Structures are given as structure tokens and as C-alpha cells.
Coordinates of C-alpha atoms in Angstrom, one line a residue:
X1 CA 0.0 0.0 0.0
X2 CA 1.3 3.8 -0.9
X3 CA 1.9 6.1 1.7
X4 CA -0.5 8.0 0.7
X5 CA -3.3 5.3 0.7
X6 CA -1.8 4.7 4.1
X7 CA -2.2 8.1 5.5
X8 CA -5.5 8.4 3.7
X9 CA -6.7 4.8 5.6
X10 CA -5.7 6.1 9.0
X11 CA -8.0 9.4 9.1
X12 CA -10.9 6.4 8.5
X13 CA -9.6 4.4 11.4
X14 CA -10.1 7.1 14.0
X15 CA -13.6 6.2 14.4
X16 CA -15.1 2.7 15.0
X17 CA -17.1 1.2 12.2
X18 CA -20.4 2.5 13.4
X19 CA -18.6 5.5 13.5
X20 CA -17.6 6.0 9.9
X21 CA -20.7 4.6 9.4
X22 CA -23.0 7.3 11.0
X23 CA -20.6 9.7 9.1
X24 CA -21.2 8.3 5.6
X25 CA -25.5 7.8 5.8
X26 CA -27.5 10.9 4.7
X27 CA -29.6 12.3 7.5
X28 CA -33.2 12.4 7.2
X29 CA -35.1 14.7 8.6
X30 CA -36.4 18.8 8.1
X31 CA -35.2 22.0 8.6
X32 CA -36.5 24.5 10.8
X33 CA -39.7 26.4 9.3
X34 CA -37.6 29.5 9.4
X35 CA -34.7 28.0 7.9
X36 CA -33.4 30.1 4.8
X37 CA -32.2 28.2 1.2
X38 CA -30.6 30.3 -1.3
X39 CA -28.9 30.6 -4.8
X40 CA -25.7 33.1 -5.5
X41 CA -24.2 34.5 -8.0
X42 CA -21.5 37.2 -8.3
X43 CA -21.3 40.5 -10.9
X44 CA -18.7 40.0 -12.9
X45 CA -19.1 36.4 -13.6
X46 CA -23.1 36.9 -14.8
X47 CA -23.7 40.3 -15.5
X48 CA -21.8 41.1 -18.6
X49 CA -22.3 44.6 -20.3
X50 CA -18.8 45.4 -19.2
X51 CA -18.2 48.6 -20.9
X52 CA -22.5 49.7 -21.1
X53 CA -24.1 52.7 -19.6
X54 CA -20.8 54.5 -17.7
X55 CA -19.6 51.2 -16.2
X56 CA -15.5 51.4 -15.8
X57 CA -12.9 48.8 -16.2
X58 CA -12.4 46.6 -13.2
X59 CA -9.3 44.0 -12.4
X60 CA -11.3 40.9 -14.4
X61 CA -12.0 43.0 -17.6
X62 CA -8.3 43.8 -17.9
X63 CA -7.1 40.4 -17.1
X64 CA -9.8 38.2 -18.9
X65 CA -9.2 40.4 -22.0
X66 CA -5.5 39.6 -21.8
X67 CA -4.4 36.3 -23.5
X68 CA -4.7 33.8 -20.7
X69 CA -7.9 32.8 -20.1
X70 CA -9.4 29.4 -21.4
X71 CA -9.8 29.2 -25.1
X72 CA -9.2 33.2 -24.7
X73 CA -12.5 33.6 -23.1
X74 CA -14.0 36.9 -21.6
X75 CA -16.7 37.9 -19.6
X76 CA -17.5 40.7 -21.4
X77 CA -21.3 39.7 -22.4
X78 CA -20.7 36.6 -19.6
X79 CA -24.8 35.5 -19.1
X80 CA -25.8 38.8 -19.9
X81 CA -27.7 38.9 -16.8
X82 CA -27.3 43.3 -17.2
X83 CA -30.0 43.2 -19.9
X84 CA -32.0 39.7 -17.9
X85 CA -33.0 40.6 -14.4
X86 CA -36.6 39.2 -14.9
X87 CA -35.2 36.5 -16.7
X88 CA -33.3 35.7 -13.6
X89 CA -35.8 36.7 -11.1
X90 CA -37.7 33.8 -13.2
X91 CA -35.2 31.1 -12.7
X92 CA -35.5 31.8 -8.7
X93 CA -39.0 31.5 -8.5
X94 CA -38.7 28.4 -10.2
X95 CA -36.4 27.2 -7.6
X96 CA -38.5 28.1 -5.1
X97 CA -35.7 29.7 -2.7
X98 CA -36.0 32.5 -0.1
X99 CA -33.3 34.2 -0.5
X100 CA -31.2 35.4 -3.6
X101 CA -26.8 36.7 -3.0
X102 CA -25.5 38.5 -5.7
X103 CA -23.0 41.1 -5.6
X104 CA -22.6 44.7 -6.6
X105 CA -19.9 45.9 -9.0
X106 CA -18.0 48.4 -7.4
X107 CA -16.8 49.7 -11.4
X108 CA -20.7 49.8 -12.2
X109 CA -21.8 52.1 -9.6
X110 CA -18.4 54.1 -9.2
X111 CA -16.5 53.5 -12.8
X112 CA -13.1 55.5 -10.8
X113 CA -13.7 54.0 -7.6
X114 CA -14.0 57.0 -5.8
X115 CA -17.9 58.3 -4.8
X116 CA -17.2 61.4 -7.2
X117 CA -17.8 59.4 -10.3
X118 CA -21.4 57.7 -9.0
X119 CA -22.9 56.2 -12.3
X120 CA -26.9 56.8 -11.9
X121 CA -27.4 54.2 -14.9
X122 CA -25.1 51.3 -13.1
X123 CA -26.8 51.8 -9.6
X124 CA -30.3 51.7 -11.0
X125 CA -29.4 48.3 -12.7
X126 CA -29.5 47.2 -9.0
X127 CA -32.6 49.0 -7.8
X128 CA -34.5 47.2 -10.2
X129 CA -33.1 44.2 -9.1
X130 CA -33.6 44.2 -6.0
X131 CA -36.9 45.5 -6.4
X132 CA -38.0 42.0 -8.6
X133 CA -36.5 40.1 -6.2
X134 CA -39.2 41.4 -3.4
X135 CA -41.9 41.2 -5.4
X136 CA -41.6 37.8 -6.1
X137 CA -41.6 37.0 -2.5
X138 CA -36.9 36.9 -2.3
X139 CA -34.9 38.2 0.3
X140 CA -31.8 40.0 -1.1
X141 CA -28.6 39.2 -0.3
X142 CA -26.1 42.0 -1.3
X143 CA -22.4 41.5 -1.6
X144 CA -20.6 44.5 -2.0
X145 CA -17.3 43.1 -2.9
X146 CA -16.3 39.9 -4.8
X147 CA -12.8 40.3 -6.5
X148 CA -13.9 43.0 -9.1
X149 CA -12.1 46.1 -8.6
X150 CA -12.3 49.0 -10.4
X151 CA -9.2 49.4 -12.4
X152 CA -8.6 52.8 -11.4
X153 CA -8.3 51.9 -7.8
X154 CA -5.5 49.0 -9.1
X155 CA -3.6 51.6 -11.0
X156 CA -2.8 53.3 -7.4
X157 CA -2.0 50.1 -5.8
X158 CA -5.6 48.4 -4.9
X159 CA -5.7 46.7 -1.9
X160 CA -2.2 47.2 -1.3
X161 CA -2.8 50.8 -0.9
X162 CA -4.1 51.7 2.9
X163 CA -6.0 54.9 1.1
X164 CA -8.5 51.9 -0.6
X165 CA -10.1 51.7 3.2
X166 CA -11.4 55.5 2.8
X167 CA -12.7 54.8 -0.7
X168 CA -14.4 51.4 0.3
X169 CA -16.1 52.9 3.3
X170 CA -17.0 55.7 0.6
X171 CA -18.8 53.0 -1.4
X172 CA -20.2 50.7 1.5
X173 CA -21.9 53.9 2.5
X174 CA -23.7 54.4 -0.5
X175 CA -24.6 51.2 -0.7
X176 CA -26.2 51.1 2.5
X177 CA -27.8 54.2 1.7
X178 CA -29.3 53.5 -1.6
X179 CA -30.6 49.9 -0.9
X180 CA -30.6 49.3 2.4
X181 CA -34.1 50.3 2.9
X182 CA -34.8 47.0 0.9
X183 CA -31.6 44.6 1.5
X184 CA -31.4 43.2 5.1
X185 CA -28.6 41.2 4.8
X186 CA -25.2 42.4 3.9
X187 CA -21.7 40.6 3.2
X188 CA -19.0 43.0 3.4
X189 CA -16.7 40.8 1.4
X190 CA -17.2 37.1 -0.6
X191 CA -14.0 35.0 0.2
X192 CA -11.4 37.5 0.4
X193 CA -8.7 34.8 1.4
X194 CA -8.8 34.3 -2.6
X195 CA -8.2 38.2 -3.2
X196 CA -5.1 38.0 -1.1
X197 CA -3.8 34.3 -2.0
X198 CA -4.7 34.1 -5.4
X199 CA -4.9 37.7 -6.8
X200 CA -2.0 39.1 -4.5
X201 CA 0.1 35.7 -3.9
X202 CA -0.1 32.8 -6.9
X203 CA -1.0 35.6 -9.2
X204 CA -3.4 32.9 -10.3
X205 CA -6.6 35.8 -10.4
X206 CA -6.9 39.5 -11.3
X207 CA -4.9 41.6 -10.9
X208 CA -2.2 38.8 -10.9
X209 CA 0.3 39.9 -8.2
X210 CA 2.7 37.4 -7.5
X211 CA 4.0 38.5 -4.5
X212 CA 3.1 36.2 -1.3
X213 CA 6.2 37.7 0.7
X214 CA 4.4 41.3 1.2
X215 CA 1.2 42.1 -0.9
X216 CA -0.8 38.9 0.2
X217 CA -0.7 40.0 3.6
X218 CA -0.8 44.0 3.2
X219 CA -3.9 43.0 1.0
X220 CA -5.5 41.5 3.9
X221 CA -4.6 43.7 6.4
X222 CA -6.4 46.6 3.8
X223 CA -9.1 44.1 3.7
X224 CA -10.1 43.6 7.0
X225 CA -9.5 47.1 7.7
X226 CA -12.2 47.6 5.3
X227 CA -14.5 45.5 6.7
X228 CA -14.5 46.8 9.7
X229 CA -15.3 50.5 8.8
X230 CA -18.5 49.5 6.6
X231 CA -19.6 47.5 9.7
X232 CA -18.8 50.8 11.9
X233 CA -20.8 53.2 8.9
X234 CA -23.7 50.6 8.9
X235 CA -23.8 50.0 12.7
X236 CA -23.7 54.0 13.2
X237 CA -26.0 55.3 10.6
X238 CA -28.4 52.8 9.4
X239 CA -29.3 49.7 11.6
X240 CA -31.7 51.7 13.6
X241 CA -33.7 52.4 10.6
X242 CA -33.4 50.0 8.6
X243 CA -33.1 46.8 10.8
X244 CA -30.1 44.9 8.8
X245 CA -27.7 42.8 9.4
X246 CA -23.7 43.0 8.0
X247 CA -21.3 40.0 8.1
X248 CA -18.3 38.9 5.6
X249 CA -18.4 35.6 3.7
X250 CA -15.3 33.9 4.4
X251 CA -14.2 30.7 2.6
X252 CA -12.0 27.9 4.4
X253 CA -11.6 23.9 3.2
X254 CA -12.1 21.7 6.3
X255 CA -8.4 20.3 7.0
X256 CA -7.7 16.8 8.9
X257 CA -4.7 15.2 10.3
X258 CA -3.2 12.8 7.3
X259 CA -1.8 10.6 9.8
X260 CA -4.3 11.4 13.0
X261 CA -1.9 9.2 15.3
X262 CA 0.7 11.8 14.7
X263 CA 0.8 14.7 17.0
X264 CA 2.9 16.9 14.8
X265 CA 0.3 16.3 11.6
X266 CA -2.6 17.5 14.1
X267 CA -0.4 20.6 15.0
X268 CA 0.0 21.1 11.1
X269 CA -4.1 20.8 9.8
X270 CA -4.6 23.4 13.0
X271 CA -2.2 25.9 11.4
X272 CA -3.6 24.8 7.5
X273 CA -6.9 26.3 8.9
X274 CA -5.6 29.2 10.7
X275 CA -3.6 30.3 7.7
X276 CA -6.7 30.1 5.9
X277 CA -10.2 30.4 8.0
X278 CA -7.9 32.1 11.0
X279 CA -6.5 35.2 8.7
X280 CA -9.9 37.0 8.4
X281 CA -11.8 35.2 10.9
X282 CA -9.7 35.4 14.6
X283 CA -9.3 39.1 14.2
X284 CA -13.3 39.5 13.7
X285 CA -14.6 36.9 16.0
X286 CA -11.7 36.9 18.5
X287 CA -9.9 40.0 19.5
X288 CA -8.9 42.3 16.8
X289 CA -5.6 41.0 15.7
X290 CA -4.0 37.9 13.5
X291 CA -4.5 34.2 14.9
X292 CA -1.3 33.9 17.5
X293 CA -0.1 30.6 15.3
X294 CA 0.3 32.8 12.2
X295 CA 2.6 35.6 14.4
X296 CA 4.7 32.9 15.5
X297 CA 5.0 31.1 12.4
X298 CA 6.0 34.4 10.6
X299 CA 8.2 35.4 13.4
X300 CA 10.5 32.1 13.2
X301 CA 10.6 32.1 9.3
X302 CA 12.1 35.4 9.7
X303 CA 14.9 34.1 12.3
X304 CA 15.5 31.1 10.2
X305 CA 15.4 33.4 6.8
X306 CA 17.4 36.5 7.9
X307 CA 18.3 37.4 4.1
X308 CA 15.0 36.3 2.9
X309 CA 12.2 36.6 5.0
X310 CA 9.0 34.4 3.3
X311 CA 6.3 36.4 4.9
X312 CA 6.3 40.1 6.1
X313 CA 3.0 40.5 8.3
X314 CA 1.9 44.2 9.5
X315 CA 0.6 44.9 12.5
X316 CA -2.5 46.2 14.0
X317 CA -2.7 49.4 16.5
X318 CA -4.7 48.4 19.8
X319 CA -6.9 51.0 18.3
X320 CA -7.3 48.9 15.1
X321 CA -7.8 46.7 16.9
X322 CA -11.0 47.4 18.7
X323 CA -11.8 48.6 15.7
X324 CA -12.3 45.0 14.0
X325 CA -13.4 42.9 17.0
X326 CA -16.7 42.0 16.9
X327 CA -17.6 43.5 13.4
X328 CA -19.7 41.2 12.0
X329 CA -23.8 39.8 12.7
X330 CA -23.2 36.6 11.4
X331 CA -20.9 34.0 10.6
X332 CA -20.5 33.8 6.5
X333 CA -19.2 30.5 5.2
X334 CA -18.1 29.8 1.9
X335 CA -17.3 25.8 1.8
X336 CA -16.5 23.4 -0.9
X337 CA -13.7 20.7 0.0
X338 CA -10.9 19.2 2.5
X339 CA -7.9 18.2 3.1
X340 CA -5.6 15.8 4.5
X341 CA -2.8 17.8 5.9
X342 CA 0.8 16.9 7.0
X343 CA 3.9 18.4 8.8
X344 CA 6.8 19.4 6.7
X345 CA 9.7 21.8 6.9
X346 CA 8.6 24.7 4.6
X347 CA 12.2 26.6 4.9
X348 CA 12.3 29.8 3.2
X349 CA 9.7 28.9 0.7
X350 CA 6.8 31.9 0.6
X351 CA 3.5 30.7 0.4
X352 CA 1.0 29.1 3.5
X353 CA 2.3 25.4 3.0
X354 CA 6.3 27.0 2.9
X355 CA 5.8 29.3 5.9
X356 CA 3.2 26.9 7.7
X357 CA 5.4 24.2 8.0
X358 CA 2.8 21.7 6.3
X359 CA 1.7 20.1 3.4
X360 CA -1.9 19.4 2.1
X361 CA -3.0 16.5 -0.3
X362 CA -6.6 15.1 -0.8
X363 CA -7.6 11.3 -0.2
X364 CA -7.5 9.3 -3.8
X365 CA -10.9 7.9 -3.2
X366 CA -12.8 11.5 -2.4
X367 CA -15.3 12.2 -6.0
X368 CA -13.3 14.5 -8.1
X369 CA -14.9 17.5 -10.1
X370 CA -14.1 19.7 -12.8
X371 CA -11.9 21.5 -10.6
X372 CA -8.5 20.5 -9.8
X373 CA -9.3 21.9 -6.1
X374 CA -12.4 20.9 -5.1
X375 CA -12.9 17.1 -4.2
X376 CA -16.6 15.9 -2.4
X377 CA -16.0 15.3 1.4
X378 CA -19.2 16.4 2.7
X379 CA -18.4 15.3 6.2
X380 CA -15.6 18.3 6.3
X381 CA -18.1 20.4 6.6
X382 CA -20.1 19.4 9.4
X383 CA -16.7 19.4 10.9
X384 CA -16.1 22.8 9.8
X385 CA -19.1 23.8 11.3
X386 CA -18.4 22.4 14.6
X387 CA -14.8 23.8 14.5
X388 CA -16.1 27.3 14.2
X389 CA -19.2 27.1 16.6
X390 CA -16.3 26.5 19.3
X391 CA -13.3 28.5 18.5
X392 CA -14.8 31.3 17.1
X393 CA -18.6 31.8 18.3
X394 CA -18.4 30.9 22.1
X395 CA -18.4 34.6 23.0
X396 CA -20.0 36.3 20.4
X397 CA -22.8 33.8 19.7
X398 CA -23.9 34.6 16.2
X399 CA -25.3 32.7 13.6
X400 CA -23.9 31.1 10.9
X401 CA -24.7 31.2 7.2
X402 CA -23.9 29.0 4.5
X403 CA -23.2 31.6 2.1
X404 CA -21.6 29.9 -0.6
X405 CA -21.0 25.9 -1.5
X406 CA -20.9 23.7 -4.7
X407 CA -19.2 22.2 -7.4
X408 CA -18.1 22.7 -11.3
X409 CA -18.8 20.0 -14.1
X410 CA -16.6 20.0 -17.3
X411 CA -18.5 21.6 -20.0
X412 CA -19.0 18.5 -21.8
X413 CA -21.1 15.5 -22.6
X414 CA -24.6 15.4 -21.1
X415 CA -24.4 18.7 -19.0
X416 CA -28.1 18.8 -18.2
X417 CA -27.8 15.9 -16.5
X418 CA -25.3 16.4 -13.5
X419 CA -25.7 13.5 -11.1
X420 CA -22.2 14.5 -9.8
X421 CA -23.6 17.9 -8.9
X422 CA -26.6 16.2 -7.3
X423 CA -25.0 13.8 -5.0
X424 CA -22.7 16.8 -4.0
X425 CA -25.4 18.6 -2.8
X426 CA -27.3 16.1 -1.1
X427 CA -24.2 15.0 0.8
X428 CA -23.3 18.7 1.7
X429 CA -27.2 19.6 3.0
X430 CA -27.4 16.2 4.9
X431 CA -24.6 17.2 6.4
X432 CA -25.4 20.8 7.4
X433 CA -28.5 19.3 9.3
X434 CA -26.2 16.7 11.0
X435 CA -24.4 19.9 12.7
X436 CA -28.0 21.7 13.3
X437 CA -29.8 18.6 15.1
X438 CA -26.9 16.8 16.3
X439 CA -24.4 19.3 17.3
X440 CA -26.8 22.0 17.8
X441 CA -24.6 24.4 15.4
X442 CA -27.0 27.7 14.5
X443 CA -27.0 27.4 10.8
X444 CA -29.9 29.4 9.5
X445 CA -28.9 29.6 5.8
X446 CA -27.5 27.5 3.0
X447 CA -26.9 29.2 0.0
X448 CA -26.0 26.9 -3.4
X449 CA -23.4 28.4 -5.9
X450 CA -24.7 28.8 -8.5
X451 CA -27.9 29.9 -10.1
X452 CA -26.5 29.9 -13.1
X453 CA -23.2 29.0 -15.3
X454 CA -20.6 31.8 -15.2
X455 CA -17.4 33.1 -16.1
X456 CA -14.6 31.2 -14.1
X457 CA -11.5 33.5 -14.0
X458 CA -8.6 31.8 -15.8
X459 CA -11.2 28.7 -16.6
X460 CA -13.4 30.9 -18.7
X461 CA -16.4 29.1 -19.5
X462 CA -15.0 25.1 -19.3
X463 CA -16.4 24.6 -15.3
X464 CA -19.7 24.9 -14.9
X465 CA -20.9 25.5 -11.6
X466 CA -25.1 26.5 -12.3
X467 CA -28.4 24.8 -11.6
X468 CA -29.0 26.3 -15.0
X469 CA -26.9 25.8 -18.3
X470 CA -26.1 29.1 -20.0
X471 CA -25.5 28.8 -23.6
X472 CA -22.4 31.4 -24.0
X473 CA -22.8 30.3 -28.0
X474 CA -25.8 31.9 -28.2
X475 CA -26.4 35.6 -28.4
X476 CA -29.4 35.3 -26.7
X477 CA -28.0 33.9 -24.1
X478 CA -30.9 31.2 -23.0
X479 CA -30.8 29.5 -19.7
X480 CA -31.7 25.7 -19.1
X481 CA -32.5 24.1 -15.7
X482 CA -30.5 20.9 -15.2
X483 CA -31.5 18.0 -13.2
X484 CA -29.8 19.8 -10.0
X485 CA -32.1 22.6 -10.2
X486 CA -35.0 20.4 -9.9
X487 CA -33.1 18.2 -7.3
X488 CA -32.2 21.5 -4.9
X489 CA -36.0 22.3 -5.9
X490 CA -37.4 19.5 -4.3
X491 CA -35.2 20.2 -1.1
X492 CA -36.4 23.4 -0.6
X493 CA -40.2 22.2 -0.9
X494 CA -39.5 19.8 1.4
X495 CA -37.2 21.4 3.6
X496 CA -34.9 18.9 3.8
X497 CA -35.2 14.9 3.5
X498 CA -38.4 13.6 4.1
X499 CA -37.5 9.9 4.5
X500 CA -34.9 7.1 3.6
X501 CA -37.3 5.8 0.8
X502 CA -35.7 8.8 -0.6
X503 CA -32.2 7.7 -1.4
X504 CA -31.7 8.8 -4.9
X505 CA -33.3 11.6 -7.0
X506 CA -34.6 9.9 -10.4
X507 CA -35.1 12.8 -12.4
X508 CA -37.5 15.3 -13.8
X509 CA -40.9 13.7 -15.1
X510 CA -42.1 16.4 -17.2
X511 CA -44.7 15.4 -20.4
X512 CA -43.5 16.9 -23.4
X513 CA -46.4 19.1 -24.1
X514 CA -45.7 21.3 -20.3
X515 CA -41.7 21.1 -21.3
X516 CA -42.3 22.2 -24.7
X517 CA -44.8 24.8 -23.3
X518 CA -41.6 25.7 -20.6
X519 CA -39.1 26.3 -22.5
X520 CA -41.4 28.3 -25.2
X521 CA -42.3 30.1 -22.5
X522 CA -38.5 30.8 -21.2
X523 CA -37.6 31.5 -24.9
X524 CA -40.2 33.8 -25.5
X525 CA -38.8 35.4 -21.4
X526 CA -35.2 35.2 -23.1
X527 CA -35.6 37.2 -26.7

């Protein structure tokens, strides 16, 4: 047997057969009656119309029109959701969810970034967005920011500037003040770990800053920084009158021992997730500052690497510090995979896994997906869940929310029909209300990425991660439900799993007069 297999076997072993059992079986059973299912999506990779009515260049538009992308794809008409908001607002009712997150481009309302250049066109776009999405009976869920910044902002520096903090709160604030007499629920930010490890360090996204020595971490300082002023502007101004609530949407994989009879490995999948979940979320939840692991980490790489130092952390003022703590009204979660993770000797390599000390690898056997990153392990996140119900909420007790979790298929073959996508998404919701009953974790929202296929960065258009197909061919754009839409459908009608007769989803019965009728009638929605 491979070491790997080996290590892979041993996180199994940790638990007795009925154990691993328990942690394998769906869980049957409902949500609460006030429980909240949801579909995202996020500006750039939907909206399209990236140069229409006063909108300004952001990061993605410069980068995805560079050669680069897959197949030299752009999202400059994307799903052309701009010109389809009742189109859209369609799909959701279909799907029969409460609440709809989508975010706001920062370049469509402000085209300089600064509040100077406010583009009347861009922000009405969103007023009448918003505005469908309540009279159809859906909660909105605003995002503010989610990796689209506009260009003229980068060409100062971005988020490695400190004067972007002014110029966010500038833009939080109008926010707030045009739509927050109709959005009640607020993310500050959508998984800015990937804004400062893949924009800022791998240079893998826009603006494509390879620079995880200095920028990564002066990009999350900025960040959080950020966060905590629109929190401050909201909390100060507006939640009086308008009743709302502001949080941040932070992603993290779940991370396990690879060898869980090894203390060292242990040591090494706690400081995979504090490099990663800790970052954003020990500073908000905790006590203003960076997770004490990640200080001493950085602090012996730069004794061991005098001539080189791998990471170059700022610091906080205590004043900065009260400033953060506490900041947010709900715990935003963005999950989609583990790992197994391992100690190592990261020397004077920048990078988490060089200046963590550990090295992360995913069990053989796990379901892959169209993405090289994510791999199905739904148990991680009840696990997750746990993990941040104790460390992080046993003060400040607030709930948490699902805010973002799926899986890409290759954009190939039968697409329509993506069991994959399916048994992703039961394993992930079965496993959400494992935490809820059995752990008594306060979830009160799950929200499935995506409503609808989308631009993906440096993929283009080749992962698809939508209950509905987009075809990018045509210029219509038209929108198909595939069999997951009907699947997370059902779910939501349900609320939940209604009993172990129900062990598989077979499919969509549909006579083909009412599915002609449909999709004449989503044509005639479309053109």
C-alpha cells in the first residue's frame, strides 16, 4: 500500500465502524420552518455589459481580456444577466428559494472608484433588481465586494494601498444608503482569502500579483481594515432604521490530520486552517488582531530566513484593533472541500504550505470535479461547522450562514444531467443538518453556488458551476434548468429529506407538451 493510501486509511480508522458509518449515511429529517435556502451568484461572472451605460474597467475585464484565459474567453457579455433581471428573477422562483446573493460591481456604480464618479445608470441596474427580487416573495442578499475592482483603484495600488479603506467605506456607504431600505442582509466581502492568496500571492486571479512575501498579507490587512469601517458606517448610521444585518463571507476547506496518530500532523491541519479560516476570521470573531499561530510562524521564518524573509506581516494598532473585534452579525461561510494535511519543513519557501510548516494532499478515493481543487468530502463540513461554533462563536454567539458551496462539471457531454452535482449537494445539506440537530450548530442559511453557469476566471467558460446551463454560444444567451435545479428544488419544498425511501433523486418527469410549453415560454422570457 502507498503512503498515501496509508495516510488516507488512518483518518478512516479514527472512528469505530459504526462511527464511519454514521458519518457516511445521509440524515433524514427537516429543517426548521424559518430555515433560509438560497442561490448566489456574483457581478462579474453573470452580468456582462462590461463597458454599457458609464460602467468602468475593473481588475477581471483587464485580465480576462489579456491572452490567458481558457480558449481566450471573456466575460464581457458573460450570461448577460445586465440586460436579464426578470429573466433571472424567473429562474429563482422556479427554484422556489428565499433568498437570492448577488454582488454589486464596485466599477458599475463608481467606474473611478471613488464616490465622485457615481454612475446613476449602473446603480439603477441594481434597484431594479432588487426591487424584482421582493416582489416575487426573495430576500436579497447583497455582496458588495467579490474580487472585481475598479481598475482605477488598481492603477494606485488596490488593496495594497491603505487609502483603498477610505474609498471602500465611501462605497459601503452608498450602498447602505441607496438599498438598504430594501436589502437586510449584507456581506462586506465574498471570500477575500482568494483576493489575497490568489490575486496578491499565486497571481493565479486578477490583478495577478505574485507577491506572497508582502502584498498577500498587506492586501488582507487593507481588507479587514475595510470590513471593519463598513460594519462601523452601517452599525452607526443605518441599523436603527433599517433593521439589517452585516457579516463577511469567508471561505475555508475543512483540514484533517493525514496521519491522525501523529501529533505533529494535528499541530500542522490546525495551522492549514488558521492560515486560511484564522487570517480573516480570529481578528473578527476573536480580539482584533492575527490568529497567534500565524505571528509565531511568521516570526521564526524570519529568524531562520534572515536574508529572505518568506512572509512580512503588518501589524495592528490596539486602536485597530478594537476597531475589528466584533464587526460582523453573522458567521459567513463559503465551503466546498478538504484536506488531508501533514507536517513538513517549509524553509524559506513563501506561500502558507512553505511558511506553515505543512503540506496538504486530498484522499485518492474522495469524487473529483471539474476543478482541480475541489474534491466531495461532505463530512468536512459538518466538521467545519463544529470547529467554528467553538473557537470562534463561544463569545460572540452569532449565527452562521452558509453563504456559498458547490461544485463545477466540465462543460461537456450530457451537462443537463449532473448527477455528480446532485450527489454533491445532497451529501453537503445532509450534512449541514447533522451539525443543526446533532451538534446543535446555528445554521440558518445555505446558499447553493450557482444559479446559473458563469465566467470562471482563468477557466473561462469550461467549469460549470449553475443549476441552470447558459449557452455562451448563443447571443441570446438562453438559460436551461439541469436536473440539479430540480433536485435543490425539491429540497427546498421539502425542507430537507423527508425519509430514507428517498435515497436517490430519479429525475424530472415532465410530459413533453408542459416542457415544450416551458421552454417556449422561457424563450419567449429570453428574446
Amino acid at each position: 500500500m502507498s503512503s498515501d493510501s496509508q495516510s488516507s486509511k488512518a483518518v478512516w480508522e479514527k472512528f469505530t465502524p459504526q462511527k464511519r458509518l454514521d458519518r457516511q449515511m445521509y440524515h433524514y429529517g427537516h429543517f426548521s420552518q424559518d430555515f433560509l435556502w438560497g442561490v448566489s451568484s456574483s457581478a462579474y461572472q453573470i452580468e456582462g455589459g462590461y463597458d454599457q451605460d458609464g460602467k468602468g474597467p475593473s481588475v477581471w475585464d483587464v485580465v480576462s481580456n489579456n491572452p490567458g484565459t481558457f480558449n481566450n474567453h471573456t466575460a464581457d457579455t458573460a450570461a448577460d444577466s445586465y440586460r436579464k433581471v426578470d429573466i433571472d428573477v424567473y429562474l429563482l422562483r422556479g427554484l422556489g428559494v428565499n433568498t437570492y446573493q448577488f454582488s454589486i460591481s464596485w466599477a458599475r456604480i463608481f467606474p473611478s472608484g471613488q464616490k465622485d464618479s457615481l454612475n446613476e445608470e449602473g446603480a439603477l441596474y441594481y434597484d431594479n433588481l432588487i426591487n424584482a427580487l421582493i416582489e416575487s416573495g426573495i430576500q436579497p442578499v447583497a455582496t458588495i465586494y467579490h474580487w472585481d475592482l475598479p481598475q482605477a483603484l488598481q492603477d494606485k495600488g488596490g488593496w495594497t494601498n491603505p487609502s483603498i479603506v477610505a474609498a471602500y467605506k465611501d462605497y459601503a456607504a452608498f450602498c447602505f444608503h441607496r438599498y438598504g431600505d430594501r436589502v437586510k442582509s449584507w456581506n462586506t466581502f465574498s471570500s477575500p482569502w482568494v483576493v489575497s492568496h490568489a490575486g496578491h500571492g499565486t497571481g493565479e486571479h486578477a490583478p495577478g500579483i505574485k507577491d506572497y512575501v508582502t502584498a498577500s498579507y498587506q492586501v488582507t490587512h487593507n481588507i479587514l481594515k475595510s470590513h471593519a469601517e463598513a460594519w462601523h458606517v452601517y452599525n452607526d448610521n443605518y441599523r436603527k432604521t433599517q433593521g439589517g444585518k452585516v457579516g463577511i463571507a469567508l471561505n475555508s476547506d475543512w483540514a484533517e490530520a493525514a496521519d491522525p496518530n501523529k501529533p505533529e500532523d494535528k499541530e500542522a491541519a490546525e495551522r492549514y486552517l488558521e492560515f486560511m479560516l484564522g487570517w480573516f476570521a480570529h481578528p473578527i470573531f476573536i480580539d482584533g488582531d492575527y490568529p497567534e499561530v500565524l505571528k509565531t510562524q511568521i516570526e521564526k521564518k524570519r529568524n531562520e530566513c534572515p536574508s529572505s524573509a518568506p512572509a512580512v506581516l503588518p501589524s495592528f494598532t490596539e486602536e485597530e484593533k478594537a476597531r475589528i473585534k466584533g464587526t460582523s452579525d453573522f458567521f459567513g461561510l463559503n465551503h466546498y472541500t478538504s484536506r488531508l494535511v501533514s507536517s513538513s519543513v517549509g524553509g524559506c519557501t513563501p506561500g502558507p504550505e512553505g511558511v506553515g510548516d505543512f503540506q496538504a494532499k486530498v484522499d485518492p478515493s474522495w469524487p473529483a470535479t471539474a476543478s482541480d481543487w475541489i474534491y466531495s468530502m461532505p463530512e468536512g463540513l459538518r466538521s467545519l461547522l463544529t470547529h467554528i461554533k467553538t473557537k470562534y462563536l463561544a463569545v460572540n454567539n452569532v449565527p452562521i450562514y452558509i453563504t456559498g458551496n458547490g461544485m463545477p462539471t466540465n462543460d461537456s457531454g450530457d451537462t443537463l444531467n449532473d448527477v455528480s452535482r446532485i450527489e454533491y449537494m445532497r451529501g453537503y445539506i445532509s450534512e449541514a443538518l447533522k451539525a443543526i440537530e446533532t451538534d446543535k450548530v446555528d445554521v440558518q442559511r445555505f446558499t447553493v453556488q450557482s444559479l446559473m453557469d458563469g465566467f470562471e476566471g482563468n477557466k473561462g467558460y469550461s467549469e460549470r458551476f449553475g443549476l441552470h446551463q447558459v449557452n455562451f454560444v448563443d447571443g441570446y444567451r438562453p438559460r436551461t434548468p439541469k436536473q440539479s435545479a430540480y433536485f435543490f428544488a425539491q429540497i427546498i419544498e421539502q425542507n430537507g429529506f423527508v425519509s430514507r425511501k428517498q435515497d436517490y433523486f430519479e429525475g424530472v418527469k415532465i410530459s413533453p407538451p408542459l416542457l415544450i410549453l416551458y421552454f417556449s415560454f422561457l424563450l419567449f422570457l429570453q428574446k
